Short mmCIF file of C-alpha atoms and ligand atoms in Angstrom, two decimals:
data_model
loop_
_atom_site.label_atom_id
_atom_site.label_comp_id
_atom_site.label_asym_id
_atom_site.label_seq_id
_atom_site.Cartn_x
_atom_site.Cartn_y
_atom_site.Cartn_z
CA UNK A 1 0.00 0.00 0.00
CA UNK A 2 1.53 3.78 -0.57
CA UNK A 3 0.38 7.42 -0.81
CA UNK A 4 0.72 9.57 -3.30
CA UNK A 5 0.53 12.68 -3.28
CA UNK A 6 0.47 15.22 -6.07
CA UNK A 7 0.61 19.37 -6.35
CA UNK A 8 -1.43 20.43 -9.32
CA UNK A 9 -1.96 23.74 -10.27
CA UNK A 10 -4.73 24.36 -11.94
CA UNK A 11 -4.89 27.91 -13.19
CA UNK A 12 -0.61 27.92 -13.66
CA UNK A 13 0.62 31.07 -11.81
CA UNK A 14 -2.40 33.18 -12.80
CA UNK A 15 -3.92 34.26 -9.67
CA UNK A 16 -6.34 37.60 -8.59
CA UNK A 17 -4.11 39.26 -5.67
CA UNK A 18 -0.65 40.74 -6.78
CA UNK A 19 1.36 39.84 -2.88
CA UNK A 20 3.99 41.80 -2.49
CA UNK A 21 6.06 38.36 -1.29
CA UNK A 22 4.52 35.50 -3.72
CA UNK A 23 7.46 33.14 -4.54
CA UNK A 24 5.43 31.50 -7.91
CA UNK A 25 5.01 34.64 -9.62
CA UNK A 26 9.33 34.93 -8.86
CA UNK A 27 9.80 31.75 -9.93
CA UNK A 28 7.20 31.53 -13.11
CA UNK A 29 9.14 35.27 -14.29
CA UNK A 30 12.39 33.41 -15.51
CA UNK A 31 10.31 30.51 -16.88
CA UNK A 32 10.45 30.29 -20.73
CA UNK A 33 6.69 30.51 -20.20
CA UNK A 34 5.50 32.18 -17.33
CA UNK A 35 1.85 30.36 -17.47
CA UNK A 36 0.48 27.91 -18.64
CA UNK A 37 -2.88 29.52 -18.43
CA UNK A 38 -5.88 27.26 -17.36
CA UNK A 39 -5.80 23.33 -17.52
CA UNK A 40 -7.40 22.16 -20.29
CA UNK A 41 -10.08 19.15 -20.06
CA UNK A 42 -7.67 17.00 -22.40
CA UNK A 43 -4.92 17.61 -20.69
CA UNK A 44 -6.58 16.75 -17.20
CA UNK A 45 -7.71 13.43 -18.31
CA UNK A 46 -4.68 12.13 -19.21
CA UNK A 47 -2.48 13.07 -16.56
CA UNK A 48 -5.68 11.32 -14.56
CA UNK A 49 -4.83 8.22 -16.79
CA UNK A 50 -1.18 8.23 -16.42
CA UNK A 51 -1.49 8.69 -12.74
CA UNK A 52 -3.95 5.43 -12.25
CA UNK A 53 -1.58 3.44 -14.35
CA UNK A 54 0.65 3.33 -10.88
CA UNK A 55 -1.98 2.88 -8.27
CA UNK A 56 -3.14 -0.08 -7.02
CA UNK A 57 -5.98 -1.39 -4.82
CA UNK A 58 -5.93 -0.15 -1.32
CA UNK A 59 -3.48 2.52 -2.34
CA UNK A 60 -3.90 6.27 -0.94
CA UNK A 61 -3.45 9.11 -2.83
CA UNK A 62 -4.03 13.52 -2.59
CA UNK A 63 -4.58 15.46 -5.17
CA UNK A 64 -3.73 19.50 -3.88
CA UNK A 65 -4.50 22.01 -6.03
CA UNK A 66 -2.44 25.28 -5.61
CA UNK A 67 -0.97 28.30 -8.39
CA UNK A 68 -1.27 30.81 -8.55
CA UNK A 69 -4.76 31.11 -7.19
CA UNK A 70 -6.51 27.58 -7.94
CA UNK A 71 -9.95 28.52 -8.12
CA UNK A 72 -9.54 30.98 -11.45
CA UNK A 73 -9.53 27.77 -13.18
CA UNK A 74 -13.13 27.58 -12.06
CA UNK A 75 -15.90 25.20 -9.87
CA UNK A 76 -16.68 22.90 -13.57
CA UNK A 77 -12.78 22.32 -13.29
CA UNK A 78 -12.99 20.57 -10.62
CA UNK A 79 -16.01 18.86 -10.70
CA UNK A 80 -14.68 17.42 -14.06
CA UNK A 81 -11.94 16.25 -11.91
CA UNK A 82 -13.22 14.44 -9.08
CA UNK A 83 -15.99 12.90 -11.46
CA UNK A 84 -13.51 11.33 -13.57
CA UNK A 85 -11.31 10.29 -10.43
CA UNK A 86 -14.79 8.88 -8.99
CA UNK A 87 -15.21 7.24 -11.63
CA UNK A 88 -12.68 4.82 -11.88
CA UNK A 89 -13.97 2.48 -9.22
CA UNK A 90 -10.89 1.85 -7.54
CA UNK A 91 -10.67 0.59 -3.91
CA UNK A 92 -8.63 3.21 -2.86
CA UNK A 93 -8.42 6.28 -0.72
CA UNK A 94 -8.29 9.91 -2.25
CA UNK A 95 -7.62 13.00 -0.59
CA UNK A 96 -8.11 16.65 -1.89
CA UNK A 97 -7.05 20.05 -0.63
CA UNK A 98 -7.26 23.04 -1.96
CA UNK A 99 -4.92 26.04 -1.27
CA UNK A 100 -6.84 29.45 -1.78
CA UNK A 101 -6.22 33.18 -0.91
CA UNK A 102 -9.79 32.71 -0.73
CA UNK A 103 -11.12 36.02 -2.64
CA UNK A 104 -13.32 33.63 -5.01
CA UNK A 105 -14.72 31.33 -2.24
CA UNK A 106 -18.62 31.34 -1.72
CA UNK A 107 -21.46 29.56 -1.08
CA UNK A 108 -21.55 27.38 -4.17
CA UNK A 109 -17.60 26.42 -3.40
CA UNK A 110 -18.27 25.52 0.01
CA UNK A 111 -20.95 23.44 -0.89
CA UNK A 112 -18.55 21.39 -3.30
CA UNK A 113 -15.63 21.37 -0.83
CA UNK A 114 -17.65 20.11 2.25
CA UNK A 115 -19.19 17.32 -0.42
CA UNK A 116 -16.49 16.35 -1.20
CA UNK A 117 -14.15 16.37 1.48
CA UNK A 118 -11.57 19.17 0.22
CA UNK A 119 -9.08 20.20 2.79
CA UNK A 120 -8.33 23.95 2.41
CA UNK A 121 -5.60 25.95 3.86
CA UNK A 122 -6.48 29.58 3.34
CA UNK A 123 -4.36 32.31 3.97
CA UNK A 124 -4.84 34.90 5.95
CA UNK A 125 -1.43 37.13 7.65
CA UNK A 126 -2.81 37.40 11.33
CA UNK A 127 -3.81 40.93 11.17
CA UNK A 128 -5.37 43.83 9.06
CA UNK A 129 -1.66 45.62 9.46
CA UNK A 130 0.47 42.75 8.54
CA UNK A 131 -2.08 41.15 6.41
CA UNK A 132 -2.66 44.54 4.01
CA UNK A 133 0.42 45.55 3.53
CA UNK A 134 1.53 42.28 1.79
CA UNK A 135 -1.48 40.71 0.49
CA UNK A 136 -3.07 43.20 -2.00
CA UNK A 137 -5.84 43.39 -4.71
CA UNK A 138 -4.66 43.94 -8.73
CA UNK A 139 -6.42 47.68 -7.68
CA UNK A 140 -3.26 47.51 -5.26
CA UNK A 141 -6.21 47.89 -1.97
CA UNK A 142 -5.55 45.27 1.04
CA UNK A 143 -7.68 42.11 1.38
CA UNK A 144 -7.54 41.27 5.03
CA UNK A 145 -11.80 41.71 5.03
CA UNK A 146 -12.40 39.64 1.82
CA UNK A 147 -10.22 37.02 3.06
CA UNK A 148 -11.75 36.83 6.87
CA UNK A 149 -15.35 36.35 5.22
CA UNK A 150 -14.08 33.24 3.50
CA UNK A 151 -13.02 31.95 6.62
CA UNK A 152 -16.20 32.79 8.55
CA UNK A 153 -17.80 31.23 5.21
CA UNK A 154 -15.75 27.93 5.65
CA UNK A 155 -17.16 28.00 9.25
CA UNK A 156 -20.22 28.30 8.08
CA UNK A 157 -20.39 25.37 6.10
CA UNK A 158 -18.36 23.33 8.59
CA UNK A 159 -15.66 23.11 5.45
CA UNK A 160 -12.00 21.56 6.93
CA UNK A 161 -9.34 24.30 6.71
CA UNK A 162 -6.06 25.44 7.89
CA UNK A 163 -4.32 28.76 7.83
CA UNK A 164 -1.82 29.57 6.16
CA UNK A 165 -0.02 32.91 7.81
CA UNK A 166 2.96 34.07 6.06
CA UNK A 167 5.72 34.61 8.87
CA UNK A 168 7.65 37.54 7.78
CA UNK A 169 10.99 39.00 10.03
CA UNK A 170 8.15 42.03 11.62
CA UNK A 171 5.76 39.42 12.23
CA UNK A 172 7.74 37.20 14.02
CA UNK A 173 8.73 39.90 16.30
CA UNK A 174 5.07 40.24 17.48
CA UNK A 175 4.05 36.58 18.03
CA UNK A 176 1.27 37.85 20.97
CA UNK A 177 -0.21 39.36 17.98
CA UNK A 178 -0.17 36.10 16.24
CA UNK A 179 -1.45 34.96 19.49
CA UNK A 180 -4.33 37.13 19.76
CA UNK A 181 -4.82 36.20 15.93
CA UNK A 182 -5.53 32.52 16.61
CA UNK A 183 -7.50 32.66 20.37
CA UNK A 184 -9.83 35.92 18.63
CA UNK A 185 -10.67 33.52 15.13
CA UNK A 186 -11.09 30.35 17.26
CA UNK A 187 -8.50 28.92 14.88
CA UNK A 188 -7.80 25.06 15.04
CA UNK A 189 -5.19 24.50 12.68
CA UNK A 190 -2.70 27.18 11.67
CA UNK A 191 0.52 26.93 9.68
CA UNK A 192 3.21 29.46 9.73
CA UNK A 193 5.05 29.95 6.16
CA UNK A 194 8.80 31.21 6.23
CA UNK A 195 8.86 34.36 4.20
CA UNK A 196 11.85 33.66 1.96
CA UNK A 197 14.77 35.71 0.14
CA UNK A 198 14.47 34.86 -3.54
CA UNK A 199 15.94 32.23 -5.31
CA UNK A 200 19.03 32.22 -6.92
CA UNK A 201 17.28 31.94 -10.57
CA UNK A 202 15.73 34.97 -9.77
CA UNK A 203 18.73 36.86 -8.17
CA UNK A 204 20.50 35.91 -11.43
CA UNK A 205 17.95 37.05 -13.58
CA UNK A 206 19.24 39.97 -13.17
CA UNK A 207 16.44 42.07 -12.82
CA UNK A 208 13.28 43.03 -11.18
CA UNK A 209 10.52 40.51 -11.42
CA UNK A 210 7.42 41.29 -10.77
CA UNK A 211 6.03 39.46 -7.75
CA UNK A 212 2.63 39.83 -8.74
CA UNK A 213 1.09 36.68 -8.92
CA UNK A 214 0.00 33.56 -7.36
CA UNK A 215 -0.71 33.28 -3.38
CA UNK A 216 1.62 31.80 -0.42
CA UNK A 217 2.64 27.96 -0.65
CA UNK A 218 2.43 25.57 2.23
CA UNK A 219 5.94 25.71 1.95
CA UNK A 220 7.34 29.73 1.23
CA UNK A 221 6.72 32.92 0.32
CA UNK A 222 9.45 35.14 -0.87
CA UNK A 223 10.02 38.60 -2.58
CA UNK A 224 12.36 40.27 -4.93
CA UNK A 225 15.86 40.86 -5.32
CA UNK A 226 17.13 43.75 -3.28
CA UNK A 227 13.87 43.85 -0.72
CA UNK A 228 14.08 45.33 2.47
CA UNK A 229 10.97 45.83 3.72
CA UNK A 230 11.18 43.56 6.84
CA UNK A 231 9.60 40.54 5.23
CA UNK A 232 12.00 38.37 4.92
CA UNK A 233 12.66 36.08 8.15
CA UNK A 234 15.75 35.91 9.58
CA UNK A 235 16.56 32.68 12.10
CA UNK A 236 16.55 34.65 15.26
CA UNK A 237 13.73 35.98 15.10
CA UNK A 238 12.42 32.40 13.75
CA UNK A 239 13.55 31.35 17.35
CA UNK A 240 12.19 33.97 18.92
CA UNK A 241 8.34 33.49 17.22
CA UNK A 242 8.62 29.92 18.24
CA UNK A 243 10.05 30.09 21.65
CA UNK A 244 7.70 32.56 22.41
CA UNK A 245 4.31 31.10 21.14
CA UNK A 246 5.41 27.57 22.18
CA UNK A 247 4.37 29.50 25.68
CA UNK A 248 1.25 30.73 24.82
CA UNK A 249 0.42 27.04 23.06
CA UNK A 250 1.47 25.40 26.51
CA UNK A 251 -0.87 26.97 28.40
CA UNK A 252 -3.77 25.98 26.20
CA UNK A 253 -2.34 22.23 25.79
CA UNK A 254 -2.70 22.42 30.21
CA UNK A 255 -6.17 23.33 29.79
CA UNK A 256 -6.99 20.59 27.80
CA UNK A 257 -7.04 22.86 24.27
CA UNK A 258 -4.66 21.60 21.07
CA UNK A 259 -4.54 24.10 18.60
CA UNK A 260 -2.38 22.43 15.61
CA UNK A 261 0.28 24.60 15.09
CA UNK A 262 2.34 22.92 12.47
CA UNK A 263 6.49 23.35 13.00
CA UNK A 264 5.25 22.23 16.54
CA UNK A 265 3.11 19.15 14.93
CA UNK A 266 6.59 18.78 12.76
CA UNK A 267 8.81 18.27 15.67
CA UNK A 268 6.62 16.22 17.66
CA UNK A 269 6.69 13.83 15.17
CA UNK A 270 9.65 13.36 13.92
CA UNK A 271 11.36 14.18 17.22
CA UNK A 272 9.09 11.41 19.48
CA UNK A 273 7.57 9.33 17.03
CA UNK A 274 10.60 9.55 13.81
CA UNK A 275 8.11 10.27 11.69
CA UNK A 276 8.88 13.06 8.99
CA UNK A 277 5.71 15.35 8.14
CA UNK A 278 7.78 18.04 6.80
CA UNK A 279 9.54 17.97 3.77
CA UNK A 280 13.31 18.29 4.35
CA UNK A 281 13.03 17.97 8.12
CA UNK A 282 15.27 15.25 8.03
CA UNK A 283 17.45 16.96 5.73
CA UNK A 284 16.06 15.23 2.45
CA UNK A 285 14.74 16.17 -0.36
CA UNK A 286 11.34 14.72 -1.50
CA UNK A 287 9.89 14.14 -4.94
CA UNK A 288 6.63 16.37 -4.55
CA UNK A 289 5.65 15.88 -8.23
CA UNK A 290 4.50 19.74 -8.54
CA UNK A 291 2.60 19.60 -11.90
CA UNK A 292 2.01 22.45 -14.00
CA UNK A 293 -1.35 23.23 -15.96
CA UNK A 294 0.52 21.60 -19.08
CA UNK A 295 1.37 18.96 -17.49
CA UNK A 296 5.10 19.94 -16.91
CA UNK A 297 5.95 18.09 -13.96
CA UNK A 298 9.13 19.75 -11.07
CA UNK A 299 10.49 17.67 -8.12
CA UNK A 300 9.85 20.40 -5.59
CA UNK A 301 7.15 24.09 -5.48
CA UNK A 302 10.64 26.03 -4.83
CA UNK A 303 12.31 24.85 -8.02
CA UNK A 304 9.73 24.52 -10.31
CA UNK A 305 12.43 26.21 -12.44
CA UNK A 306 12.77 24.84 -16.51
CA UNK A 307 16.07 23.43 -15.31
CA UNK A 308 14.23 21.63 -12.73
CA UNK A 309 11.62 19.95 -15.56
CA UNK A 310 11.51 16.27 -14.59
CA UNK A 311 8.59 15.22 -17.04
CA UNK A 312 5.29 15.95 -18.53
CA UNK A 313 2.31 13.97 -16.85
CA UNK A 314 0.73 13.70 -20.26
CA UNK A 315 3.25 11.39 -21.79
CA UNK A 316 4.84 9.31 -18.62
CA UNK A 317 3.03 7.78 -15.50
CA UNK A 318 4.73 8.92 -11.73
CA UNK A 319 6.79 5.84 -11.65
CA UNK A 320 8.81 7.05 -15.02
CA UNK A 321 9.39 10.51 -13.79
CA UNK A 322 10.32 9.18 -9.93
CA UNK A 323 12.99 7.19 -12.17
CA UNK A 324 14.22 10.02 -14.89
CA UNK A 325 17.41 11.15 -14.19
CA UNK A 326 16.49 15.04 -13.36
CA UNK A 327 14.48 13.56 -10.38
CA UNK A 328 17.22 11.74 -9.22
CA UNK A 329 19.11 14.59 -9.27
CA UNK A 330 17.40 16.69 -7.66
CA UNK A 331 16.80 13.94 -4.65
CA UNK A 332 20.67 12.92 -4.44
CA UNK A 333 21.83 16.32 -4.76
CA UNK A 334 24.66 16.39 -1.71
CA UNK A 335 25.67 20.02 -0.22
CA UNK A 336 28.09 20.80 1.77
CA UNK A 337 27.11 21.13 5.28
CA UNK A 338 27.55 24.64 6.77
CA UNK A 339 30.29 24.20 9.32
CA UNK A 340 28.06 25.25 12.79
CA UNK A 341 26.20 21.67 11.98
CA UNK A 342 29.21 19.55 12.17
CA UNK A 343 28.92 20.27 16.31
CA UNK A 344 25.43 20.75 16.75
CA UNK A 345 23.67 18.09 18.57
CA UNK A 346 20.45 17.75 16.18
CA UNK A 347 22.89 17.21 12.83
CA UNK A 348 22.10 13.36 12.65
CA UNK A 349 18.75 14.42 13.16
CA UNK A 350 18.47 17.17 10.96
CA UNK A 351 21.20 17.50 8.15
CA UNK A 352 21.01 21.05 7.74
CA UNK A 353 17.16 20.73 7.05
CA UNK A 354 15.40 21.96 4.01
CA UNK A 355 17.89 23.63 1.46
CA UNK A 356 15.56 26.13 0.59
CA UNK A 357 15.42 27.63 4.07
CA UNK A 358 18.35 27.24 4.97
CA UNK A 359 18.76 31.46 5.13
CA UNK A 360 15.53 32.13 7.21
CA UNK A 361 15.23 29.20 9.82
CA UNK A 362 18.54 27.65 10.15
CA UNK A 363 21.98 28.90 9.56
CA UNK A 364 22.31 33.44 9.41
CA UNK A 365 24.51 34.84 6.76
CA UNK A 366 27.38 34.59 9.21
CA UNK A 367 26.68 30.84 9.84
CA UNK A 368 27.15 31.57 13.54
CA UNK A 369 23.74 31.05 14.63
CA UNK A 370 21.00 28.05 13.93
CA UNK A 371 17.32 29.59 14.60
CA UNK A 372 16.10 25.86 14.20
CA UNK A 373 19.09 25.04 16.84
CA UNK A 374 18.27 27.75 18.91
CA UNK A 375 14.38 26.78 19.02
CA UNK A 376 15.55 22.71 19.64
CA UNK A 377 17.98 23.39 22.36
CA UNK A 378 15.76 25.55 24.36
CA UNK A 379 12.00 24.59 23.64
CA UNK A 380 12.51 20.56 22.44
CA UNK A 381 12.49 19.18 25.88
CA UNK A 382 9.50 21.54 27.15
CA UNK A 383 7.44 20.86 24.00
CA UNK A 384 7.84 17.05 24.34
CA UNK A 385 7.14 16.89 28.14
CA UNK A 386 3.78 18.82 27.14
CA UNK A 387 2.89 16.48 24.62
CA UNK A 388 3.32 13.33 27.15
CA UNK A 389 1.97 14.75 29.96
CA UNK A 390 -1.54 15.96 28.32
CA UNK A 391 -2.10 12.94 26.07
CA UNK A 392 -0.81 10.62 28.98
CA UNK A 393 -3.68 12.37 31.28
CA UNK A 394 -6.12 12.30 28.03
CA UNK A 395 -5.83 8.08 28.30
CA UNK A 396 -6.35 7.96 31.88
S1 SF4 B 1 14.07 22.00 -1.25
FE1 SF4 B 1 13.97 19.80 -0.83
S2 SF4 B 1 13.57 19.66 1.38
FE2 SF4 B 1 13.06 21.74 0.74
S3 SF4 B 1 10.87 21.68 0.28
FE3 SF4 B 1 11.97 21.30 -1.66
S4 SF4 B 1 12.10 19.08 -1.83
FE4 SF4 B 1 11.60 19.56 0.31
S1 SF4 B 2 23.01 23.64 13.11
FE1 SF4 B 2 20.87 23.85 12.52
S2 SF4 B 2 20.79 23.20 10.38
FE2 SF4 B 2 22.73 22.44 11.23
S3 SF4 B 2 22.27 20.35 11.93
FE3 SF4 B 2 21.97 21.74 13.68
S4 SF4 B 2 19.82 22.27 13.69
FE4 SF4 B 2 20.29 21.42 11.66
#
């Protein structure tokens, strides 16, 4: 039996808010084509048929749709998707979620996502300040009002979400307003996204892309060469966020109240149970078969870079592009470790984490501080003695 999952983006990097930090539109900029526009029905159904060719009875799998901003490509999309997945008559499991910025959500979406089970994560930057200076409408106006009636529409229909807060460096320095954020929206499930510097494609472009389009990944968010507008988080302050809400989270845990707060979901995990929830928290790469609305498949959201190409869904099933040589690649790819891991205590663990945040969560420019260290060596212990003590009490 396995699980599969798979990143599709429907709508390419097209998306309806123009944030001032989105890594896709960075990334799609030095593409040889920036989008792909909107899936077509063709090419849907036969990435569909290519992916079933590898899945077996009893087999899990999760489709999650992402961009750019998923729901441009329209409610018929999808309902041509899950009908054609449905109608396979397979004994296995699927799994959908659904990332939105959540401008397009309404009634008739809800009433297809509770149906059928969609997962969201929604995203929403903890407050009107931080929240409208980043995440802005094409008329360049902030969205923190649109964006908290989705969410109070997803409660409404009793629709599963999380949400998806970009952490930049001036957020992280206020993590009582995070706080506040979370206890004030009743939130259950919350995931905080690194804000990252941009990638090196982009930094080589050699000029100014425009970050205007898609919406905040489950895994980054990033902005432009040369920006210094305090978004970008730096790995003290990283520490500092998560020492400080791991308090605030404590005291709920005593009174019998788990909020899912991911990195801390993360560590538990992997940290108690070895279990790895988190790409790269053990320091590996893993194939996340991001596919493009033509089908063009990448290895990981960050690098979904032409150079990066590791297939096209259309012509080969998973199995062939897990095997091509690019993927390989890209999975096998050894760096060098920075030199503050060789006598860190977590580098078995660990392995200098994910490569693509390195900068904001472990090692500083100077490489003299680890934020992820930092959090480990002071909150691990706490955080895991939590854990045992309220679920031990739970099974009494
Ligand atoms: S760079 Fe590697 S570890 Fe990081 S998210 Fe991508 S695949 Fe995962
Ligand atoms: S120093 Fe940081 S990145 Fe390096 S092994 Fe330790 S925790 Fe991981």
């Amino acid at each position: 039996m396995k699980h599969l999952n798979l990143l599709i983006k429907p709508a390419s990097s097209l998306c309806n808010m123009r944030c001032r930090y989105c890594f896709y539109s960075g990334i799609s900029a030095v593409r040889e084509t920036a989008s792909y526009g909107i899936m077509s029905g063709e090419i849907t159904d036969k990435i569909i048929n290519n992916v079933f060719k590898d899945i077996n009875d009893k087999d899990e799998i999760t489709f999650a749709f992402q961009g750019g901003e998923p729901a441009l490509a329209g409610l018929s999309w999808y309902r041509h998707f899950v009908e054609n997945v449905a109608s396979r008559k397979r004994d296995i499991t699927v799994h959908y979620a659904f990332q939105t910025n959540g401008l397009l959500i309404d009634e008739s979406w809800c009433d297809f996502f509770r149906a059928h089970n969609f997962l969201i994560g929604l995203s929403i930057d903890a407050s009107p300040r931080f929240h409208d200076r980043n995440r802005i409408s094409t008329a360049g106006e902030g969205t923190w009002q649109a964006c908290l009636r989705s969410k109070h529409l997803l409660d409404k229909y009793q629709v599963e979400y999380n949400i998806l807060c970009v952490l930049t460096n001036d957020l992280a320095k206020e993590p009582d307003k995070a706080w506040r954020f979370i206890q004030n929206e009743r939130i259950r499930y919350i995931q905080f996204i690194p804000c990252l510097d941009p990638p090196e494609e982009q930094a080589n472009a050699g000029r100014e892309v425009s970050n205007h389009r898609g919406v905040a990944n489950q895994r980054g968010a990033a902005l432009g060469p040369g920006d210094d507008s305090g978004n970008i988080l730096r790995p003290v302050q990283f520490a500092k966020f998560y020492s400080r809400l791991l308090y605030w989270w404590t005291r709920e845990m005593e009174k019998g109240n788990y909020i899912s707060i991911k990195f801390f979901d993360d560590v538990v995990h992997y940290f108690c149970r070895g279990i790895p929830t988190a790409c790269g928290i053990n320091g590996q790469c893993h194939n996340q078969y991001v596919v493009e609305a033509d089908g063009s498949v990448y290895p990981c959201d960050f690098y979904a870079f032409d150079r990066y190409k590791t297939g096209n869904l259309t012509e080969s099933t998973l199995r062939e592009i897990f095997d091509a040589e690019q993927t390989q690649n890209f999975l096998n790819e050894k760096l060098e470790l920075p030199k503050i891991c060789e006598k860190c205590d977590f580098n078995t663990a660990c392995r200098g984490g994910c490569k693509r945040m390195r900068n904001v969560m472990y090692i500083g420019a100077n490489e003299v501080v680890c934020g992820y260290r930092s959090f480990l060596e002071k909150c691990l212990g706490p955080l895991e003695n939590t854990v045992q003590r309220v679920f031990q009490e739970g099974t009494q």
